[in-house]
PDB file of C-alpha atoms in Angstrom:
ATOM      1  CA  MET A  63      -0.002  -0.013   0.002  1.00 47.00           C
ATOM      2  CA  ARG A  64       2.801   2.376   0.901  1.00 47.00           C
ATOM      3  CA  ASP A  65       4.564   1.603  -2.415  1.00 50.00           C
ATOM      4  CA  ILE A  66       1.391   2.472  -4.280  1.00 44.00           C
ATOM      5  CA  MET A  67       0.945   5.712  -2.406  1.00 43.00           C
ATOM      6  CA  SER A  68       4.560   6.653  -2.928  1.00 45.00           C
ATOM      7  CA  GLN A  69       4.185   6.179  -6.699  1.00 49.00           C
ATOM      8  CA  GLN A  70       1.242   8.523  -6.940  1.00 50.00           C
ATOM      9  CA  SER A  71       2.011  11.997  -8.191  1.00 46.00           C
ATOM     10  CA  PRO A  72       1.631  14.901  -5.773  1.00 50.00           C
ATOM     11  CA  THR A  73      -1.639  16.875  -5.857  1.00 48.00           C
ATOM     12  CA  ARG A  74      -1.448  19.779  -8.314  1.00 50.00           C
ATOM     13  CA  LYS A  75      -3.103  23.081  -7.761  1.00 53.00           C
ATOM     14  CA  TYR A  76      -5.517  23.706 -10.648  1.00 54.00           C
ATOM     15  CA  SER A  77      -5.594  27.101 -12.157  1.00 60.00           C
ATOM     16  CA  SER A  78      -8.483  27.896 -14.448  1.00 74.00           C
ATOM     17  CA  PRO A  79      -7.982  30.782 -16.888  1.00 78.00           C
ATOM     18  CA  LEU A  80     -11.819  31.052 -17.202  1.00 76.00           C
ATOM     19  CA  ARG A  81     -12.247  31.243 -13.458  1.00 79.00           C
ATOM     20  CA  GLU A  82      -9.581  33.920 -13.229  1.00 82.00           C
ATOM     21  CA  SER A  83     -11.154  35.883 -16.029  1.00 82.00           C
ATOM     22  CA  GLN A  84     -14.533  35.697 -14.299  1.00 87.00           C
ATOM     23  CA  ALA A  85     -13.011  36.870 -11.022  1.00 87.00           C
ATOM     24  CA  GLN A  86     -11.410  39.794 -12.786  1.00 90.00           C
ATOM     25  CA  GLU A  87     -14.732  40.737 -14.440  1.00 92.00           C
ATOM     26  CA  THR A  88     -16.476  40.653 -11.091  1.00 95.00           C
ATOM     27  CA  ARG A  89     -13.823  42.827  -9.545  1.00 94.00           C
ATOM     28  CA  GLU A  90     -14.180  45.324 -12.426  1.00 92.00           C
ATOM     29  CA  ARG A  91     -17.930  45.255 -11.975  1.00 94.00           C
ATOM     30  CA  ILE A  92     -17.588  46.148  -8.316  1.00 95.00           C
ATOM     31  CA  LEU A  93     -15.261  49.020  -9.087  1.00 93.00           C
ATOM     32  CA  ARG A  94     -17.561  50.346 -11.807  1.00 92.00           C
ATOM     33  CA  ALA A  95     -20.470  50.148  -9.372  1.00 93.00           C
ATOM     34  CA  THR A  96     -18.475  52.199  -6.880  1.00 89.00           C
ATOM     35  CA  SER A  97     -17.789  54.752  -9.585  1.00 86.00           C
ATOM     36  CA  ASP A  98     -21.469  54.973 -10.515  1.00 87.00           C
ATOM     37  CA  LEU A  99     -22.488  55.432  -6.879  1.00 87.00           C
ATOM     38  CA  LEU A 100     -20.026  58.207  -6.240  1.00 81.00           C
ATOM     39  CA  ASN A 101     -20.806  60.035  -9.523  1.00 78.00           C
ATOM     40  CA  GLY A 102     -24.504  59.815  -8.652  1.00 76.00           C
ATOM     41  CA  ASN A 103     -24.130  61.239  -5.175  1.00 73.00           C
ATOM     42  CA  ALA A 104     -20.733  62.720  -4.314  1.00 65.00           C
ATOM     43  CA  PHE A 105     -21.645  63.286  -0.708  1.00 66.00           C
ATOM     44  CA  ALA A 106     -23.176  59.885   0.129  1.00 68.00           C
ATOM     45  CA  ASP A 107     -21.604  57.578   2.658  1.00 75.00           C
ATOM     46  CA  ILE A 108     -21.317  54.549   0.391  1.00 81.00           C
ATOM     47  CA  SER A 109     -21.630  51.168   2.153  1.00 89.00           C
ATOM     48  CA  MET A 110     -20.465  47.752   1.008  1.00 93.00           C
ATOM     49  CA  ASP A 111     -24.156  46.751   0.753  1.00 94.00           C
ATOM     50  CA  ASP A 112     -24.718  49.709  -1.595  1.00 93.00           C
ATOM     51  CA  VAL A 113     -21.807  48.533  -3.779  1.00 94.00           C
ATOM     52  CA  ALA A 114     -23.095  44.949  -3.818  1.00 96.00           C
ATOM     53  CA  ARG A 115     -26.627  46.011  -4.875  1.00 95.00           C
ATOM     54  CA  SER A 116     -25.280  48.282  -7.589  1.00 95.00           C
ATOM     55  CA  ALA A 117     -22.868  45.657  -8.894  1.00 95.00           C
ATOM     56  CA  GLY A 118     -25.562  42.967  -8.864  1.00 95.00           C
ATOM     57  CA  VAL A 119     -23.574  40.651  -6.621  1.00 95.00           C
ATOM     58  CA  GLU A 120     -23.815  39.201  -3.160  1.00 95.00           C
ATOM     59  CA  ARG A 121     -22.328  41.176  -0.234  1.00 95.00           C
ATOM     60  CA  ARG A 122     -19.926  38.298   0.473  1.00 94.00           C
ATOM     61  CA  THR A 123     -18.680  38.552  -3.108  1.00 96.00           C
ATOM     62  CA  VAL A 124     -17.579  42.136  -2.513  1.00 96.00           C
ATOM     63  CA  PHE A 125     -15.771  41.084   0.623  1.00 95.00           C
ATOM     64  CA  ARG A 126     -14.185  38.199  -1.244  1.00 94.00           C
ATOM     65  CA  HIS A 127     -12.480  40.701  -3.530  1.00 95.00           C
ATOM     66  CA  PHE A 128     -11.986  43.482  -0.969  1.00 95.00           C
ATOM     67  CA  ALA A 129     -11.543  42.479   2.653  1.00 94.00           C
ATOM     68  CA  THR A 130     -12.532  45.900   3.998  1.00 91.00           C
ATOM     69  CA  LYS A 131     -14.168  49.069   2.840  1.00 87.00           C
ATOM     70  CA  GLU A 132     -10.775  50.779   3.004  1.00 84.00           C
ATOM     71  CA  ALA A 133      -9.317  48.182   0.671  1.00 89.00           C
ATOM     72  CA  LEU A 134     -12.142  48.677  -1.785  1.00 90.00           C
ATOM     73  CA  PHE A 135     -11.705  52.464  -1.896  1.00 84.00           C
ATOM     74  CA  ASP A 136      -7.925  52.184  -2.101  1.00 83.00           C
ATOM     75  CA  ALA A 137      -8.256  49.888  -5.110  1.00 88.00           C
ATOM     76  CA  PHE A 138     -10.955  52.205  -6.508  1.00 86.00           C
ATOM     77  CA  TRP A 139      -8.664  55.221  -6.355  1.00 82.00           C
ATOM     78  CA  VAL A 140      -5.985  53.401  -8.317  1.00 81.00           C
ATOM     79  CA  TYR A 141      -8.646  52.207 -10.796  1.00 85.00           C
ATOM     80  CA  ILE A 142     -10.133  55.623 -11.414  1.00 81.00           C
ATOM     81  CA  ASN A 143      -6.718  57.304 -11.725  1.00 75.00           C
ATOM     82  CA  GLN A 144      -5.727  54.715 -14.321  1.00 78.00           C
ATOM     83  CA  ASN A 145      -8.878  55.381 -16.274  1.00 78.00           C
ATOM     84  CA  MET A 146      -8.265  59.104 -16.123  1.00 75.00           C
ATOM     85  CA  ASN A 147      -4.555  58.624 -17.066  1.00 68.00           C
ATOM     86  CA  ALA A 148      -3.727  60.921 -14.155  1.00 67.00           C
ATOM     87  CA  ALA A 149      -0.107  61.027 -13.067  1.00 68.00           C
ATOM     88  CA  THR A 150      -0.749  61.061  -9.329  1.00 76.00           C
ATOM     89  CA  LEU A 151       2.873  60.237  -8.659  1.00 85.00           C
ATOM     90  CA  PRO A 152       4.824  62.065 -11.353  1.00 91.00           C
ATOM     91  CA  THR A 153       8.490  61.022 -11.793  1.00 92.00           C
ATOM     92  CA  THR A 154      10.046  64.058 -13.496  1.00 95.00           C
ATOM     93  CA  LEU A 155       9.795  67.823 -13.000  1.00 96.00           C
ATOM     94  CA  GLU A 156       8.359  68.161 -16.569  1.00 95.00           C
ATOM     95  CA  GLU A 157       5.685  65.613 -15.843  1.00 95.00           C
ATOM     96  CA  LEU A 158       4.777  67.358 -12.588  1.00 96.00           C
ATOM     97  CA  LEU A 159       4.434  70.724 -14.300  1.00 96.00           C
ATOM     98  CA  ARG A 160       2.201  69.112 -16.979  1.00 95.00           C
ATOM     99  CA  SER A 161       0.079  67.116 -14.578  1.00 94.00           C
ATOM    100  CA  PRO A 162      -2.782  69.661 -13.986  1.00 96.00           C
ATOM    101  CA  LEU A 163      -3.087  70.108 -17.796  1.00 95.00           C
ATOM    102  CA  ASP A 164      -3.772  66.422 -18.183  1.00 92.00           C
ATOM    103  CA  ALA A 165      -5.660  65.720 -14.920  1.00 92.00           C
ATOM    104  CA  PHE A 166      -8.057  68.615 -14.441  1.00 95.00           C
ATOM    105  CA  PRO A 167     -10.052  68.112 -17.650  1.00 95.00           C
ATOM    106  CA  GLN A 168     -10.521  64.505 -16.567  1.00 91.00           C
ATOM    107  CA  PHE A 169     -11.741  65.714 -13.123  1.00 92.00           C
ATOM    108  CA  ASP A 170     -14.551  67.463 -14.981  1.00 93.00           C
ATOM    109  CA  LYS A 171     -15.604  64.127 -16.521  1.00 88.00           C
ATOM    110  CA  ASN A 172     -15.563  62.439 -13.127  1.00 86.00           C
ATOM    111  CA  GLU A 173     -16.855  65.336 -11.051  1.00 88.00           C
ATOM    112  CA  GLY A 174     -18.886  63.262  -8.536  1.00 85.00           C
ATOM    113  CA  ILE A 175     -15.939  61.041  -7.788  1.00 85.00           C
ATOM    114  CA  ILE A 176     -13.524  63.918  -7.341  1.00 88.00           C
ATOM    115  CA  ARG A 177     -15.867  65.786  -5.065  1.00 89.00           C
ATOM    116  CA  ALA A 178     -16.478  62.648  -3.039  1.00 83.00           C
ATOM    117  CA  SER A 179     -12.764  62.244  -2.549  1.00 84.00           C
ATOM    118  CA  LEU A 180     -12.740  65.757  -1.079  1.00 87.00           C
ATOM    119  CA  HIS A 181     -15.847  65.838   1.067  1.00 84.00           C
ATOM    120  CA  THR A 182     -16.553  62.402   2.425  1.00 79.00           C
ATOM    121  CA  PRO A 183     -14.806  60.704   5.365  1.00 76.00           C
ATOM    122  CA  THR A 184     -13.920  57.725   3.130  1.00 73.00           C
ATOM    123  CA  GLY A 185     -12.534  60.015   0.426  1.00 78.00           C
ATOM    124  CA  HIS A 186     -10.447  61.929   2.955  1.00 81.00           C
ATOM    125  CA  ALA A 187      -9.014  58.739   4.455  1.00 79.00           C
ATOM    126  CA  MET A 188      -8.298  57.392   1.014  1.00 77.00           C
ATOM    127  CA  ARG A 189      -6.312  60.573   0.074  1.00 82.00           C
ATOM    128  CA  MET A 190      -4.450  60.738   3.355  1.00 85.00           C
ATOM    129  CA  ARG A 191      -3.105  57.223   2.878  1.00 82.00           C
ATOM    130  CA  THR A 192      -1.254  58.479  -0.233  1.00 84.00           C
ATOM    131  CA  VAL A 193       0.348  61.501   1.318  1.00 90.00           C
ATOM    132  CA  LYS A 194       3.707  60.003   2.176  1.00 92.00           C
ATOM    133  CA  THR A 195       4.319  58.532  -1.267  1.00 91.00           C
ATOM    134  CA  ARG A 196       3.093  61.796  -2.897  1.00 92.00           C
ATOM    135  CA  ARG A 197       5.598  63.779  -0.851  1.00 94.00           C
ATOM    136  CA  VAL A 198       8.391  61.602  -1.911  1.00 95.00           C
ATOM    137  CA  ALA A 199       7.375  61.815  -5.577  1.00 94.00           C
ATOM    138  CA  PHE A 200       7.105  65.610  -5.567  1.00 95.00           C
ATOM    139  CA  ARG A 201      10.463  66.025  -3.760  1.00 94.00           C
ATOM    140  CA  THR A 202      12.130  63.656  -6.274  1.00 94.00           C
ATOM    141  CA  CYS A 203      10.730  65.719  -9.162  1.00 94.00           C
ATOM    142  CA  LEU A 204      12.008  68.973  -7.639  1.00 94.00           C
ATOM    143  CA  GLU A 205      15.494  67.588  -7.504  1.00 92.00           C
ATOM    144  CA  ASP A 206      15.581  68.325 -11.255  1.00 90.00           C
ATOM    145  CA  ALA A 207      14.970  72.040 -10.570  1.00 91.00           C
ATOM    146  CA  ASN A 208      17.702  74.605 -10.079  1.00 86.00           C
ATOM    147  CA  LEU A 209      17.079  74.732  -6.355  1.00 87.00           C
ATOM    148  CA  ASP A 210      18.735  73.585  -3.136  1.00 88.00           C
ATOM    149  CA  ILE A 211      16.212  70.913  -2.232  1.00 83.00           C
ATOM    150  CA  ASN A 212      16.687  71.546   1.473  1.00 85.00           C
ATOM    151  CA  SER A 213      16.321  75.336   1.244  1.00 89.00           C
ATOM    152  CA  LYS A 214      13.331  77.272   2.509  1.00 89.00           C
ATOM    153  CA  SER A 215      12.484  78.297  -1.065  1.00 88.00           C
ATOM    154  CA  ALA A 216      12.371  74.659  -2.199  1.00 91.00           C
ATOM    155  CA  ARG A 217      10.169  73.673   0.734  1.00 93.00           C
ATOM    156  CA  LYS A 218       7.776  76.475  -0.038  1.00 93.00           C
ATOM    157  CA  VAL A 219       7.641  75.508  -3.696  1.00 95.00           C
ATOM    158  CA  GLU A 220       7.035  71.857  -2.796  1.00 95.00           C
ATOM    159  CA  ALA A 221       4.161  72.775  -0.461  1.00 96.00           C
ATOM    160  CA  LEU A 222       2.563  75.063  -3.032  1.00 97.00           C
ATOM    161  CA  PHE A 223       2.883  72.434  -5.708  1.00 97.00           C
ATOM    162  CA  HIS A 224       0.863  70.065  -3.545  1.00 96.00           C
ATOM    163  CA  LEU A 225      -1.866  72.686  -3.386  1.00 97.00           C
ATOM    164  CA  LEU A 226      -1.779  73.609  -7.070  1.00 97.00           C
ATOM    165  CA  TYR A 227      -1.850  70.100  -8.347  1.00 96.00           C
ATOM    166  CA  SER A 228      -4.762  68.820  -6.315  1.00 95.00           C
ATOM    167  CA  ALA A 229      -8.492  68.174  -6.505  1.00 94.00           C
ATOM    168  CA  SER A 230      -8.948  71.069  -4.111  1.00 96.00           C
ATOM    169  CA  ALA A 231      -7.328  73.475  -6.569  1.00 98.00           C
ATOM    170  CA  TRP A 232      -9.472  72.145  -9.411  1.00 97.00           C
ATOM    171  CA  GLU A 233     -12.652  72.594  -7.338  1.00 97.00           C
ATOM    172  CA  THR A 234     -11.743  76.121  -6.198  1.00 98.00           C
ATOM    173  CA  LEU A 235     -10.886  77.283  -9.704  1.00 98.00           C
ATOM    174  CA  LYS A 236     -14.013  75.674 -11.042  1.00 97.00           C
ATOM    175  CA  ASP A 237     -16.473  76.888  -8.399  1.00 97.00           C
ATOM    176  CA  TYR A 238     -15.017  80.282  -7.478  1.00 98.00           C
ATOM    177  CA  GLY A 239     -13.099  81.119 -10.648  1.00 97.00           C
ATOM    178  CA  GLY A 240     -15.776  79.808 -13.061  1.00 98.00           C
ATOM    179  CA  LEU A 241     -13.160  77.900 -15.038  1.00 98.00           C
ATOM    180  CA  THR A 242     -13.473  74.652 -16.954  1.00 98.00           C
ATOM    181  CA  GLY A 243     -11.151  71.803 -16.062  1.00 97.00           C
ATOM    182  CA  LYS A 244      -9.030  72.571 -19.115  1.00 97.00           C
ATOM    183  CA  ASP A 245      -8.657  76.285 -18.169  1.00 98.00           C
ATOM    184  CA  ALA A 246      -8.093  75.390 -14.471  1.00 98.00           C
ATOM    185  CA  GLY A 247      -5.285  73.034 -15.560  1.00 98.00           C
ATOM    186  CA  GLN A 248      -3.628  75.736 -17.557  1.00 98.00           C
ATOM    187  CA  VAL A 249      -3.839  78.202 -14.683  1.00 98.00           C
ATOM    188  CA  ALA A 250      -2.377  75.728 -12.157  1.00 98.00           C
ATOM    189  CA  SER A 251       0.407  74.711 -14.461  1.00 98.00           C
ATOM    190  CA  TRP A 252       1.260  78.327 -15.232  1.00 98.00           C
ATOM    191  CA  ALA A 253       1.305  79.147 -11.512  1.00 98.00           C
ATOM    192  CA  MET A 254       3.615  76.218 -10.762  1.00 97.00           C
ATOM    193  CA  GLN A 255       6.047  77.349 -13.448  1.00 97.00           C
ATOM    194  CA  ALA A 256       5.912  80.949 -12.229  1.00 96.00           C
ATOM    195  CA  LEU A 257       6.582  79.854  -8.648  1.00 95.00           C
ATOM    196  CA  LEU A 258       9.536  77.733  -9.722  1.00 94.00           C
ATOM    197  CA  LYS A 259      11.131  80.564 -11.720  1.00 93.00           C
ATOM    198  CA  ALA A 260      10.657  82.991  -8.794  1.00 93.00           C
ATOM    199  CA  ALA A 261      12.230  80.527  -6.355  1.00 92.00           C
ATOM    200  CA  GLU A 262      15.171  79.845  -8.726  1.00 87.00           C
ATOM    201  CA  THR A 263      15.703  83.630  -9.066  1.00 83.00           C
ATOM    202  CA  ASP A 264      15.701  84.089  -5.296  1.00 73.00           C
ATOM    203  CA  GLU A 265      18.311  81.388  -4.760  1.00 70.00           C
ATOM    204  CA  ASN A 266      20.538  82.643  -7.556  1.00 64.00           C
TER     205      ASN A 266
END
């Protein structure tokens, strides 16, 4: 009996491409449902039950893909930024200066989602979890500028760049300035370039 058992091949884990494809489709459906809910009511406190109903799946299915509400919204933020082609973590100074030009018109197309990220507890928590990596990205970009990265001028520029390339800046320019996303992006990019030139002049 032992000889027969020893000759048997070990159990193999079965991977089904179809099953993986179906799981990915369900995940996408959940993320799209989250998008629809936020665009429909930017100020709603979206629950996992709301997402399940909108996606047409069981509540446990949502939790199978996203263990917590925080995990869902973190994944959603990545998903929506990819769909908008928004460089949330630019890697060069040129990319950083161009970012509002590309992102702000997309914010217009996803207005409910962007406002939800600003004005709901879930949105705030979601954004705050990206702060550390965003700071590192911005500082790395500014190393390409003609600035002493540790100077007061550089720190001021970095702080103002966070303000100017943000959903808050887009919302203020849109609501108070009466600008479209395209125009708001141009204003923000222009202001970033002007600040950079002024800081470089001060240091030189």
